[in-house]
Short mmCIF file of C-alpha atoms in Angstrom, two decimals:
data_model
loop_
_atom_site.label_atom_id
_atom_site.label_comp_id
_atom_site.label_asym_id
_atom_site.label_seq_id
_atom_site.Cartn_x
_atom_site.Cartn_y
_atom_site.Cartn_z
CA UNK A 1 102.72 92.80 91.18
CA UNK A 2 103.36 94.85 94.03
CA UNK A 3 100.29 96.82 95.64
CA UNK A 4 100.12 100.60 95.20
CA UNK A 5 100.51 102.65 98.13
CA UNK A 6 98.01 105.09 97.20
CA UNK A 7 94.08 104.11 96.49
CA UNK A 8 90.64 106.53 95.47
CA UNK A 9 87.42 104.89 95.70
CA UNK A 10 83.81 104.70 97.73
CA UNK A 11 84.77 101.86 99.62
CA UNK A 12 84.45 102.82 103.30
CA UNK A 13 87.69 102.69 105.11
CA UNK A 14 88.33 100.11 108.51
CA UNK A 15 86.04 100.96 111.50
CA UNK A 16 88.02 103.18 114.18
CA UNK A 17 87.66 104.89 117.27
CA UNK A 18 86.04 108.39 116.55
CA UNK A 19 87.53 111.43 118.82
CA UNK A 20 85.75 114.63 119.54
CA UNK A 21 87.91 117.66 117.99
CA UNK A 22 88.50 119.00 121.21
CA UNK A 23 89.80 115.65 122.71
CA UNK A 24 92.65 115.43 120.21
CA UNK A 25 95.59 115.13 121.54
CA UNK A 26 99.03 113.30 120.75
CA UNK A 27 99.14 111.28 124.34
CA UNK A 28 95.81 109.48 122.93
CA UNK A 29 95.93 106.28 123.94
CA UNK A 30 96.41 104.13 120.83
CA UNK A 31 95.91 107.11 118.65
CA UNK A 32 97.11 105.13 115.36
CA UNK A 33 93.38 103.82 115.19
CA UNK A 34 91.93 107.01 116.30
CA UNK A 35 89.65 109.47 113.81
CA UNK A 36 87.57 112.45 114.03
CA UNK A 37 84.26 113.59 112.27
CA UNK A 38 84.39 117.28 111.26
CA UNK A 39 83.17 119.75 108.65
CA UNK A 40 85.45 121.94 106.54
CA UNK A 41 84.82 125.34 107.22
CA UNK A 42 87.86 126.84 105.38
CA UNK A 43 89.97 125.67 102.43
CA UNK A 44 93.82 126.74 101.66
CA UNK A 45 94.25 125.79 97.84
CA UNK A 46 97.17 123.41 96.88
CA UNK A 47 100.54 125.38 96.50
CA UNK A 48 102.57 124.40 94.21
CA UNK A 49 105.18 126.57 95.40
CA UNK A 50 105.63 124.28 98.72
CA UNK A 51 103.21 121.20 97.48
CA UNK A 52 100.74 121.83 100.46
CA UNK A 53 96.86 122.03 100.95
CA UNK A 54 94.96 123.10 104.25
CA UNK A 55 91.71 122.39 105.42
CA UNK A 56 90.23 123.80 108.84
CA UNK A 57 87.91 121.24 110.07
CA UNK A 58 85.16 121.86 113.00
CA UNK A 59 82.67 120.21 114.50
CA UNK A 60 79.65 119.75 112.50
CA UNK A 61 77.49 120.98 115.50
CA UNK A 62 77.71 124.48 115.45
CA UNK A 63 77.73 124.91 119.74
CA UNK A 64 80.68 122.84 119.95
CA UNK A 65 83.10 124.75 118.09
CA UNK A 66 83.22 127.36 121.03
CA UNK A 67 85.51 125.17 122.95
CA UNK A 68 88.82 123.81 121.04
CA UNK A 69 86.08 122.43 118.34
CA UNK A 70 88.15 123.49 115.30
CA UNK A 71 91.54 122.49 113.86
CA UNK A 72 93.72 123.16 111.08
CA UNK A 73 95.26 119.84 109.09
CA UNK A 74 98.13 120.18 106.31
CA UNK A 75 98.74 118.00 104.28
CA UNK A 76 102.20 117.92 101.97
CA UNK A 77 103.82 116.62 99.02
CA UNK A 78 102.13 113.93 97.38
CA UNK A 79 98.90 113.53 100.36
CA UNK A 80 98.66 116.94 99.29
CA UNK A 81 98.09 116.30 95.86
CA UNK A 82 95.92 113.53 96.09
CA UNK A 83 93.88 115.40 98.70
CA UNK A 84 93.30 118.44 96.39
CA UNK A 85 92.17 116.19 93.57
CA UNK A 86 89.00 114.92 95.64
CA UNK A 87 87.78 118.15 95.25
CA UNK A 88 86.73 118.48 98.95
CA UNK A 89 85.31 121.94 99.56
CA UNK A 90 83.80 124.32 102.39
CA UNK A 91 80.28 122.33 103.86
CA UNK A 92 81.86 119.02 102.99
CA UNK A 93 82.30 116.43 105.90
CA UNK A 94 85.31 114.08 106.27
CA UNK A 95 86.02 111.11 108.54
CA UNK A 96 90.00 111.39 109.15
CA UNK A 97 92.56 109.12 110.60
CA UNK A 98 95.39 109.97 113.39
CA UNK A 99 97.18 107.30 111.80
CA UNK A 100 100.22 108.83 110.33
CA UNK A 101 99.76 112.15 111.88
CA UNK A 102 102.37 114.88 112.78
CA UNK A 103 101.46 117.16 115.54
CA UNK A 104 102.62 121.12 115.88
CA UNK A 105 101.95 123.96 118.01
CA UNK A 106 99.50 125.99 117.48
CA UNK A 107 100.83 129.19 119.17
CA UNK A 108 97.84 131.20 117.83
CA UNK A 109 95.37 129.13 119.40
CA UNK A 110 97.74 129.22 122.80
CA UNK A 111 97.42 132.52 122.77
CA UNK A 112 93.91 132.97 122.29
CA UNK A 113 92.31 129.80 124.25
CA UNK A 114 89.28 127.92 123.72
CA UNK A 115 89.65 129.53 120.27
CA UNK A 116 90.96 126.13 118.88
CA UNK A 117 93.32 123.30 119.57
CA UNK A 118 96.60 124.03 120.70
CA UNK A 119 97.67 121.52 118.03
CA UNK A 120 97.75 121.80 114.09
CA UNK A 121 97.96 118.26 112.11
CA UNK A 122 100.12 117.36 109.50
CA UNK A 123 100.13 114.40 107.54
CA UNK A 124 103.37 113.40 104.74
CA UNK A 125 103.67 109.92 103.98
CA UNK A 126 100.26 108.47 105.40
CA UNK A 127 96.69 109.60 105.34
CA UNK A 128 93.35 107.90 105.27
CA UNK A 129 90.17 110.24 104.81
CA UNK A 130 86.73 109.67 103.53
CA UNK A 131 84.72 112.76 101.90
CA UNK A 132 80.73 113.20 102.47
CA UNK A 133 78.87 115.79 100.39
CA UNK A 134 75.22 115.84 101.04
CA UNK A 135 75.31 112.55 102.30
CA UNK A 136 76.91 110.76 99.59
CA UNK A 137 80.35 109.81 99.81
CA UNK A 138 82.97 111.45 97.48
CA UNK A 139 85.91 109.56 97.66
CA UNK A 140 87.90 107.74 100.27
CA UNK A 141 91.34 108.21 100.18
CA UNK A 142 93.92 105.87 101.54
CA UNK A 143 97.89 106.55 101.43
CA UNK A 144 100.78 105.01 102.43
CA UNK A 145 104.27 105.77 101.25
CA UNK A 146 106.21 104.48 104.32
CA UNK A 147 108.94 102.43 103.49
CA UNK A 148 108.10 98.73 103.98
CA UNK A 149 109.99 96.87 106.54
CA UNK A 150 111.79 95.06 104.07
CA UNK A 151 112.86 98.25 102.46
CA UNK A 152 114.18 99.27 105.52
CA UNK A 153 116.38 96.52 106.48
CA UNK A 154 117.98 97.03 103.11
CA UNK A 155 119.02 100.36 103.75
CA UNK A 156 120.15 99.53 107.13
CA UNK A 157 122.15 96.88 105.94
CA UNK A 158 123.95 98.59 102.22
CA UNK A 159 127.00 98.31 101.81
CA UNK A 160 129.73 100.44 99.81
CA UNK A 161 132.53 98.00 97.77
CA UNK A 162 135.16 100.07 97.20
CA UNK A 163 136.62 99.72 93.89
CA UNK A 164 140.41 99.27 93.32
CA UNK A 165 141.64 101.73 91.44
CA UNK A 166 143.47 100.52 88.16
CA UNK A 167 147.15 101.93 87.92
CA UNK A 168 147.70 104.21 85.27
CA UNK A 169 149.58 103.79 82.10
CA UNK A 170 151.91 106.17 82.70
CA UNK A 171 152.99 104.61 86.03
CA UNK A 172 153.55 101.39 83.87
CA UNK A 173 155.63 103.18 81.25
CA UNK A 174 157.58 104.42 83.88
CA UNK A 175 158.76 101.36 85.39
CA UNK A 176 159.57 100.38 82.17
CA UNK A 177 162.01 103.01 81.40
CA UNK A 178 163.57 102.94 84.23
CA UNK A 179 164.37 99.53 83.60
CA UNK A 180 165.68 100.39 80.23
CA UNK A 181 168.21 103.14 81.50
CA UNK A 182 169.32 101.04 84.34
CA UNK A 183 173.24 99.84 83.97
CA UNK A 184 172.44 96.23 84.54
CA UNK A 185 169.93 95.96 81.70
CA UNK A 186 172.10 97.93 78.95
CA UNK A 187 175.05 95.88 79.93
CA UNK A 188 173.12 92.41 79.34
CA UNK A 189 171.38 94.14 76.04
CA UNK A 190 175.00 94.66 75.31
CA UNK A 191 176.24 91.10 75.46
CA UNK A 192 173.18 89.47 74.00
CA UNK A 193 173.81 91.66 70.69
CA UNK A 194 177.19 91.26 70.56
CA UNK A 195 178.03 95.08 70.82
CA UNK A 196 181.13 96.32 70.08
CA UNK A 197 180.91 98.55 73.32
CA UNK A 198 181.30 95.74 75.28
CA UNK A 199 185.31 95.96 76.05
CA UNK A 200 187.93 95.93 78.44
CA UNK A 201 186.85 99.56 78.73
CA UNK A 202 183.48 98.84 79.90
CA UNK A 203 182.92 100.90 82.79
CA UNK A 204 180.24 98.04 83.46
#
């Protein structure tokens, strides 16, 4: 039985190397084991429209923030989903993973500086999160819905067969009757039955 790529529990995720919100960056140096500590301070509800959910995450100390301590993480399809059903809310903490990241521009925050990062994360196929409210954990999320390398080095290497195409009847029926109406074959059909036609006349 293969293993799901998708998992909810209270377990807490690997150890990784925590980032301050204003150091994030996508020319971090190993950034695939990188994570940040933040606080949600704003909540976009999940879409169904585009299968999407937002959170704006800060720092939980408040002085922080002033300087590129907030940043805005989407994530899509089915992250999204699974995201949204952990109920996280505004005042809730989370512990999230670079791992599987996509950066964009922020142009808002470029044109306002220190306002925020001049980044926005999105995260599609992988995500790894864990949830604190009040202390207690809520859930830890972990997905991954990359294809496997295996997986990929069966696409890379599928082949199309082409299938020969099997001749119609019609083409058959054709070379038939041509057959029939050709001169040789009514002359022997002639001799074999003994036809009267068959003379000195014969234009045959």
């Amino acid at each position: 039985m293969e293993p799901s790529d998708s998992s909810q529990s209270h377990e807490v995720p690997a150890q990784s190397s925590p980032v301050p919100i204003a150091q994030l960056s996508p020319t971090l140096d190993d950034v695939s084991r990188r994570s940040f500590h933040a606080v949600v301070t704003l909540v976009w509800p999940f879409s169904n429209s585009n299968r999407a959910f937002s959170l704006l995450l800060a720092e939980p100390d408040f002085r922080l923030r002033r300087h590129n301590g907030q940043v805005k993480v989407t994530f899509h399809g089915f992250c999204a989903e699974e995201v949204a059903r952990t109920k996280v809310g505004i005042g809730d903490e989370v512990t999230l993973w670079l791992d599987g990241a996509r950066w964009t521009d922020n142009e808002e925050a470029k044109a306002t500086p220190g306002r925020g990062l001049p980044w926005d994360l999105h995260f599609e196929k992988r995500v790894k999160l864990k949830v604190t409210r009040s202390s207690e954990c809520l859930a830890t999320l972990e997905i991954n819905r990359s294809p496997s390398p295996r997986a990929k080095e069966a696409i890379a290497f599928e082949t199309v067969i082409p299938v020969t195409g099997i001749p119609r009847a019609e083409d058959h029926t054709g070379e038939l009757r041509d057959q029939w109406e050709s001169p040789a074959f009514l002359r022997s059909a002639r001799v074999s039955l003994g036809s009267p036609l068959d003379s000195a006349f014969d234009p045959f």
